[in-house]
Amino acid sequence: MPIEPTRRDFIRAGGTGLLAAAAIPLAPPDKQRPDLQVLKPGGKKVGWAIVGLGQLALAQVMPAFREAKLSRPVALVSGHPEKARAVADTYGVDPKNIYNYDNFDSIKDNPDVDVVYIILPNSMHAEYTMRSAKAGKHVLCEKPMCANVAEAQHMIDACKAAGKKLMVAYRLRFEPYNKAAIQFCREKLCGPIVQMEMSNMQNTRPPNIRLSKALAGGPLGDIGVYCINACRYLSGEEPVEVTAMLYQPADDPRFAEVPRDYVFTMRFPSGVHAHCGVTFGSNSSRRYRVHCTDGYIDMEHPFGYSGQELRSFKQRQETKHNLETVNHFAAEMDHLSDCVLNDKDPLTPGEEGLADMRVIAAIEEAARTGQRTKI
Amino acid sequence: MPIEPTRRDFIRAGGTGLLAAAAIPLAPPDKQRPDLQVLKPGGKKVGWAIVGLGQLALAQVMPAFREAKLSRPVALVSGHPEKARAVADTYGVDPKNIYNYDNFDSIKDNPDVDVVYIILPNSMHAEYTMRSAKAGKHVLCEKPMCANVAEAQHMIDACKAAGKKLMVAYRLRFEPYNKAAIQFCREKLCGPIVQMEMSNMQNTRPPNIRLSKALAGGPLGDIGVYCINACRYLSGEEPVEVTAMLYQPADDPRFAEVPRDYVFTMRFPSGVHAHCGVTFGSNSSRRYRVHCTDGYIDMEHPFGYSGQELRSFKQRQETKHNLETVNHFAAEMDHLSDCVLNDKDPLTPGEEGLADMRVIAAIEEAARTGQRTKI
Amino acid sequence: MPIEPTRRDFIRAGGTGLLAAAAIPLAPPDKQRPDLQVLKPGGKKVGWAIVGLGQLALAQVMPAFREAKLSRPVALVSGHPEKARAVADTYGVDPKNIYNYDNFDSIKDNPDVDVVYIILPNSMHAEYTMRSAKAGKHVLCEKPMCANVAEAQHMIDACKAAGKKLMVAYRLRFEPYNKAAIQFCREKLCGPIVQMEMSNMQNTRPPNIRLSKALAGGPLGDIGVYCINACRYLSGEEPVEVTAMLYQPADDPRFAEVPRDYVFTMRFPSGVHAHCGVTFGSNSSRRYRVHCTDGYIDMEHPFGYSGQELRSFKQRQETKHNLETVNHFAAEMDHLSDCVLNDKDPLTPGEEGLADMRVIAAIEEAARTGQRTKI
Amino acid sequence: MPIEPTRRDFIRAGGTGLLAAAAIPLAPPDKQRPDLQVLKPGGKKVGWAIVGLGQLALAQVMPAFREAKLSRPVALVSGHPEKARAVADTYGVDPKNIYNYDNFDSIKDNPDVDVVYIILPNSMHAEYTMRSAKAGKHVLCEKPMCANVAEAQHMIDACKAAGKKLMVAYRLRFEPYNKAAIQFCREKLCGPIVQMEMSNMQNTRPPNIRLSKALAGGPLGDIGVYCINACRYLSGEEPVEVTAMLYQPADDPRFAEVPRDYVFTMRFPSGVHAHCGVTFGSNSSRRYRVHCTDGYIDMEHPFGYSGQELRSFKQRQETKHNLETVNHFAAEMDHLSDCVLNDKDPLTPGEEGLADMRVIAAIEEAARTGQRTKI
């Protein structure tokens, strides 16, 4: 059971001196994981089918299996048979386990496949999640979970009806730096949160499905969801109200279908506010700062596949935290495999994605109407 | 003429050497200032009256005169005669030039006084500006300029009617790091601005006039004005629309009269948005980041009396800019003295303060109504 | 031909934009490698035999083959057959190509093996290099090359006699940050070098062959060689004279056989000096700074498998250089494979190791005699 | 008694957790200084005579009096009467208390002068210290203390004979960052010291007395003394043996009389070594790192009048320590004034300078002879 994020506690400094706890004592990676790496009968790892062999699948997910302890790729689903065969060859997937979008449903007859990992354009997440559930498979669905709230609910319902687990691929919940930030907030190491600020900026160049409305693209769902999710996992609260503005430049053909920018603010029940900005039109920049009564944490590159930098400030003292890193995709896949093997609930179930979809919907409405909008 | 910020250009890389432009070429302090330090007849510096001997006056403004080239303190206005005498003694002000709030208007008869620097609670700025103008004196007024838009207009009108200069004390316009940031934006060194994010956080503890509604306190005018002004001077545009939310905790007696937090977003005509947050309830933290198409700049501590840290990022390259610093107060006072001596317009006239007051008013309305509000 | 370090030039700023040369223009990874990836007949990669399956081989070298373009593991040499079989299984090495130290010489009959990579205790480098050459194989030998100058010469002679290439595994010559530092010095981007300072510190805990005199351990050869080599590759000069002191604590049983510390200085013909320190007895710390007439570069973690941080300082400007990283071992192995395929001379031949051995010998003598010692 | 460096203890973190003390708890500035600011009869501050009105006196020492609590300037000694009158005017020194080098000895008749601060070329330190002592005055002498060991001893003897205090102006002993570093070492916050490395680099351009042999210039005494002194105050030990090399370029007329570079190593009784480099020929760079068994501290700009940056590293945790700063010169002058007022021994007496002179002499000999040299 390799992933047990709740056990990685921040250790509290105990001294009585003024600055005894001046630096935030972030825990080292949990070295003492339980040994009971229960595998499938015959000692096999959980079998995964990868649906969609785009950039993310090829550059991140497939290589991540090399570092997975509980998960192995056993099937591929793609509309490009040649590409699929090459990938199968590289990663030792049996070529008979290559599917296309026409014969996908026959995956139900393949006992090697335990979990389906959906890495398709956002507009297809709902359909393939429901077909996977119907095929009797557990599902890991990339984020954003789907195109709207209704779809999210259908996906949850379908998996529940099929008795299958549904997890949304919020890999940062399994990433040491973001986990440390969460613990910092939960343990109130610098007092309660006062305010959060966050941004996720990139330059998206065509052709890119992120620029297609039909494929459920646009910066809010695609990269804004990182901010929304992070504000929720850092605060541990659900936002209740939002304001928003967007910008869709008339003179940039990239943004014929989707806005370039969103800026939005969220109000949380405790009185915490977050203000956020995302764009598809600037140099890459990703960061957040969480302001607490007695200090703050600052994360650079919180959302990338690597490169997280975490600093904490308490009074005038600044500490840079160097943590051991993990492969985000291996960690999240192994988490779901562990849930499957030991019948546990995923840390980021469908309901987690649904909550983000609700916020996205409210931000869209606020941006459209100019009104502060309740969630 | 020591201060001429528009002349401090970024040096364009011209050399042929590899390192000719080894970093974003922020200008060194202007070494070649014209020699014509025109002073008053008799070679005297411009005479200043300081109104209000609070913390800012004592800890910052009075010591700054030691570094001023064109300005000297010649009168003090205070309700505490003993304190005023001690200050006069320390800084060589003639004790006969000590005024109180009752006899203030007689300052009109004092030819040594050229400029009145108003460092009073915000609610008193308008009154003393107008009385100073009436007394035939130029005015430097601390920010925020006053309590509302109407007052700002009255102040401008009064000074115009008296034929006197009115400047608002936006010292950061004379500070090398913020000036470098402005030039970075104006020269589009990393392309046009896409989005801005900014925050100004502090922990305000009573007793403090900032916590008094009657004294025109509250975080929006007091520290939010830094964000508003910075967004305006960085973008060079006037915002046209805002959204906002505020938080006034019911259970914290400090905030019986004024909100603790504001988060707000501003839309600029070019499509640039800014999202900002301010609080009186957290650990100190001040920063901004300006996202451009090809890079960004990041400023830590932009608003302090010192300690500015400026980094620029272009592609993957990060440069930390180390500039020579100046005393902000000496620089802004000398700027107005120079305007007085040479009959020039101040860089930050009353209209500059009025523009901020308009934004503040719109943010207040947006926070109250929940509506996106035009300015 | 993927590796051609001498071609990775600093890109000279050519653009007309202000930021064309926005920072010391360190080259990005060479994107335009020639396409002629000449492989062996049949399109096969060069075949490597790994001799010694210790920590370095298992944790670094074997996984690096996954990222190699021209190199593949085809044989293993180990005294532990079970371990060898497990490694062979993991990396797809044919079990019949597992050798031990008794039958090693029969590797001459294995046409799949082109290169032997020697990853044994330092005391065994010379013997196995010579046996490999005799077996008709090219050799990559870990550093330090061997135990003394005489051995180094024998190794060179043996490979020359056999008409085989000998390369010493100075992986940092293929690492982007160190390559950038070299170019910085060669191109005199901040003027000529004046002085260098360097340290390589770690805490070596028993049992460890580094603490054994018989196995040619000790901090000078093991980690001091990094400093010596770096001073040579940064300056491009051969040192002519050294001073040195060492420390071997009487009360620490770890250092019964080898010293804990060396501090030494080297004089180069141009007048440049370097002062260096190494230890087996402190917390990890690795760095160098190269002082030039008009600026300097500072490298943190120059010697690690990753984590290099390079900053340059010119006047008051500080730039942090973010370069794309490579797998050091894949890069060095592919370099030798390329040399084999295209009959080129390695960048770090045996003579490079011999030069370091001469400096090591002089430092040992200087430390022993207390005399400044010529090389 | 404003200065009491031994009281600024590092607070030890007490927790039992692994990382409870992961950051080094450096003490905040001592807020609770004893109130007994004993002044001279009549409540007067200790009177200082400044000997030599060069750059250091004008730019640093005279302005520092404004921040001194126990010290005031009462006399000036200069060969330039006009300059002296201007300085006297600026700082309120009575013009009758201006001396020149001919009538200096008559200062013995001036009861206002308690202490003489000697800020002359190094070659004149000994003479004026002895004349001051003879005149019945306490002495603060700039560093390096003098030209050689014999002179240092004479200075000590002369002051002792006169019953006057002699202090050498090692201002860094009163500077918060260096004091924190000392405490870090003394308290063994990361275990005992293993090794130290240090450099002090600058570009000295003529005309400059530092380039004159007759005026006792050269980089070893002028800037090397910072390294020597720092190694001594950090380790708390006296070095016993040194090696050294120097470089005096034949083709650079600046270095016709003095070497450009020194690199040297020092051995301390405990087994600690330090390796250091200084130059008059490179871009400014000043730093040290102290390696301990369990971590290290890194100081950038340790020797400047401001700008110290202190980081500590323990395991993988990096902490940047932000301390309140002081005016170094005010602090050191007030320290001696306190010693005078309360008849205490200075923290950096003549013997402290003598110890450095001994090391300097040994380094000179080692550089000349090529032999490891005992002190």
mmCIF file with all atom_site columns, C-alpha atoms in Angstrom, chain B residues 10-13 16-26 177 184 187 189-190 311 313-314 316-325, chain C residues 10-13 17-26 177 184 187-190 311 313-314 316-325:
data_model
loop_
_atom_site.group_PDB
_atom_site.id
_atom_site.type_symbol
_atom_site.label_atom_id
_atom_site.label_alt_id
_atom_site.label_comp_id
_atom_site.label_asym_id
_atom_site.label_entity_id
_atom_site.label_seq_id
_atom_site.pdbx_PDB_ins_code
_atom_site.Cartn_x
_atom_site.Cartn_y
_atom_site.Cartn_z
_atom_site.occupancy
_atom_site.B_iso_or_equiv
_atom_site.pdbx_formal_charge
_atom_site.auth_seq_id
_atom_site.auth_comp_id
_atom_site.auth_asym_id
_atom_site.auth_atom_id
_atom_site.pdbx_PDB_model_num
ATOM 1  C CA . PHE B 1 10  ? 16.480 50.882 -20.063 1.00 0.00 ? 10  PHE B CA 1
ATOM 2  C CA . ILE B 1 11  ? 19.771 50.760 -21.794 1.00 0.00 ? 11  ILE B CA 1
ATOM 3  C CA . ARG B 1 12  ? 19.453 49.066 -25.076 1.00 0.00 ? 12  ARG B CA 1
ATOM 4  C CA . ALA B 1 13  ? 21.968 46.413 -25.728 1.00 0.00 ? 13  ALA B CA 1
ATOM 5  C CA . THR B 1 16  ? 28.861 43.361 -30.073 1.00 0.00 ? 16  THR B CA 1
ATOM 6  C CA . GLY B 1 17  ? 30.179 41.388 -27.139 1.00 0.00 ? 17  GLY B CA 1
ATOM 7  C CA . LEU B 1 18  ? 28.328 38.315 -26.037 1.00 0.00 ? 18  LEU B CA 1
ATOM 8  C CA . LEU B 1 19  ? 27.348 39.864 -22.786 1.00 0.00 ? 19  LEU B CA 1
ATOM 9  C CA . ALA B 1 20  ? 26.559 43.279 -24.110 1.00 0.00 ? 20  ALA B CA 1
ATOM 10 C CA . ALA B 1 21  ? 23.052 42.808 -22.854 1.00 0.00 ? 21  ALA B CA 1
ATOM 11 C CA . ALA B 1 22  ? 23.841 40.223 -20.281 1.00 0.00 ? 22  ALA B CA 1
ATOM 12 C CA . ALA B 1 23  ? 20.524 40.621 -18.566 1.00 0.00 ? 23  ALA B CA 1
ATOM 13 C CA . ILE B 1 24  ? 17.338 42.466 -19.046 1.00 0.00 ? 24  ILE B CA 1
ATOM 14 C CA . PRO B 1 25  ? 19.084 45.771 -19.235 1.00 0.00 ? 25  PRO B CA 1
ATOM 15 C CA . LEU B 1 26  ? 17.611 47.724 -16.396 1.00 0.00 ? 26  LEU B CA 1
ATOM 16 C CA . TYR B 1 177 ? 12.807 48.930 -8.793  1.00 0.00 ? 177 TYR B CA 1
ATOM 17 C CA . PHE B 1 184 ? 9.933  46.763 -18.525 1.00 0.00 ? 184 PHE B CA 1
ATOM 18 C CA . GLU B 1 187 ? 9.163  48.891 -23.498 1.00 0.00 ? 187 GLU B CA 1
ATOM 19 C CA . LEU B 1 189 ? 10.699 43.794 -23.052 1.00 0.00 ? 189 LEU B CA 1
ATOM 20 C CA . CYS B 1 190 ? 8.855  40.484 -22.844 1.00 0.00 ? 190 CYS B CA 1
ATOM 21 C CA . ARG B 1 311 ? 13.349 39.161 -11.043 1.00 0.00 ? 311 ARG B CA 1
ATOM 22 C CA . PHE B 1 313 ? 11.925 35.529 -16.482 1.00 0.00 ? 313 PHE B CA 1
ATOM 23 C CA . LYS B 1 314 ? 12.217 35.075 -20.170 1.00 0.00 ? 314 LYS B CA 1
ATOM 24 C CA . ARG B 1 316 ? 13.615 29.534 -18.879 1.00 0.00 ? 316 ARG B CA 1
ATOM 25 C CA . GLN B 1 317 ? 16.121 32.218 -17.936 1.00 0.00 ? 317 GLN B CA 1
ATOM 26 C CA . GLU B 1 318 ? 15.772 33.979 -14.592 1.00 0.00 ? 318 GLU B CA 1
ATOM 27 C CA . THR B 1 319 ? 17.555 37.236 -13.841 1.00 0.00 ? 319 THR B CA 1
ATOM 28 C CA . LYS B 1 320 ? 17.719 38.989 -10.503 1.00 0.00 ? 320 LYS B CA 1
ATOM 29 C CA . HIS B 1 321 ? 18.163 42.699 -10.923 1.00 0.00 ? 321 HIS B CA 1
ATOM 30 C CA . ASN B 1 322 ? 20.224 44.526 -8.372  1.00 0.00 ? 322 ASN B CA 1
ATOM 31 C CA . LEU B 1 323 ? 19.728 48.254 -8.636  1.00 0.00 ? 323 LEU B CA 1
ATOM 32 C CA . GLU B 1 324 ? 21.027 51.108 -6.574  1.00 0.00 ? 324 GLU B CA 1
ATOM 33 C CA . THR B 1 325 ? 18.465 52.250 -4.090  1.00 0.00 ? 325 THR B CA 1
ATOM 34 C CA . PHE C 1 10  ? 26.831 29.573 -26.540 1.00 0.00 ? 10  PHE C CA 1
ATOM 35 C CA . ILE C 1 11  ? 24.395 31.200 -28.863 1.00 0.00 ? 11  ILE C CA 1
ATOM 36 C CA . ARG C 1 12  ? 25.461 34.648 -29.662 1.00 0.00 ? 12  ARG C CA 1
ATOM 37 C CA . ALA C 1 13  ? 22.793 37.197 -29.319 1.00 0.00 ? 13  ALA C CA 1
ATOM 38 C CA . GLY C 1 17  ? 15.062 42.986 -29.729 1.00 0.00 ? 17  GLY C CA 1
ATOM 39 C CA . LEU C 1 18  ? 16.134 44.473 -26.457 1.00 0.00 ? 18  LEU C CA 1
ATOM 40 C CA . LEU C 1 19  ? 16.202 41.106 -24.827 1.00 0.00 ? 19  LEU C CA 1
ATOM 41 C CA . ALA C 1 20  ? 17.837 39.283 -27.653 1.00 0.00 ? 20  ALA C CA 1
ATOM 42 C CA . ALA C 1 21  ? 20.684 38.526 -25.311 1.00 0.00 ? 21  ALA C CA 1
ATOM 43 C CA . ALA C 1 22  ? 18.673 38.873 -22.189 1.00 0.00 ? 22  ALA C CA 1
ATOM 44 C CA . ALA C 1 23  ? 21.058 36.833 -20.138 1.00 0.00 ? 23  ALA C CA 1
ATOM 45 C CA . ILE C 1 24  ? 24.415 35.263 -20.441 1.00 0.00 ? 24  ILE C CA 1
ATOM 46 C CA . PRO C 1 25  ? 23.477 33.294 -23.487 1.00 0.00 ? 25  PRO C CA 1
ATOM 47 C CA . LEU C 1 26  ? 24.044 29.736 -22.430 1.00 0.00 ? 26  LEU C CA 1
ATOM 48 C CA . TYR C 1 177 ? 25.479 22.829 -16.818 1.00 0.00 ? 177 TYR C CA 1
ATOM 49 C CA . PHE C 1 184 ? 31.531 30.577 -20.144 1.00 0.00 ? 184 PHE C CA 1
ATOM 50 C CA . GLU C 1 187 ? 34.523 32.370 -24.363 1.00 0.00 ? 187 GLU C CA 1
ATOM 51 C CA . LYS C 1 188 ? 35.665 34.659 -21.542 1.00 0.00 ? 188 LYS C CA 1
ATOM 52 C CA . LEU C 1 189 ? 32.122 35.919 -21.166 1.00 0.00 ? 189 LEU C CA 1
ATOM 53 C CA . CYS C 1 190 ? 33.186 37.803 -18.042 1.00 0.00 ? 190 CYS C CA 1
ATOM 54 C CA . ARG C 1 311 ? 24.280 31.366 -11.670 1.00 0.00 ? 311 ARG C CA 1
ATOM 55 C CA . PHE C 1 313 ? 27.104 37.438 -11.939 1.00 0.00 ? 313 PHE C CA 1
ATOM 56 C CA . LYS C 1 314 ? 28.194 40.348 -14.004 1.00 0.00 ? 314 LYS C CA 1
ATOM 57 C CA . ARG C 1 316 ? 25.507 43.633 -9.963  1.00 0.00 ? 316 ARG C CA 1
ATOM 58 C CA . GLN C 1 317 ? 23.325 41.495 -12.201 1.00 0.00 ? 317 GLN C CA 1
ATOM 59 C CA . GLU C 1 318 ? 22.626 37.889 -11.231 1.00 0.00 ? 318 GLU C CA 1
ATOM 60 C CA . THR C 1 319 ? 21.260 35.367 -13.718 1.00 0.00 ? 319 THR C CA 1
ATOM 61 C CA . LYS C 1 320 ? 20.099 31.864 -12.941 1.00 0.00 ? 320 LYS C CA 1
ATOM 62 C CA . HIS C 1 321 ? 20.456 29.610 -15.930 1.00 0.00 ? 321 HIS C CA 1
ATOM 63 C CA . ASN C 1 322 ? 17.877 26.917 -16.435 1.00 0.00 ? 322 ASN C CA 1
ATOM 64 C CA . LEU C 1 323 ? 19.041 24.388 -18.970 1.00 0.00 ? 323 LEU C CA 1
ATOM 65 C CA . GLU C 1 324 ? 17.525 21.179 -20.191 1.00 0.00 ? 324 GLU C CA 1
ATOM 66 C CA . THR C 1 325 ? 19.040 18.225 -18.453 1.00 0.00 ? 325 THR C CA 1
#
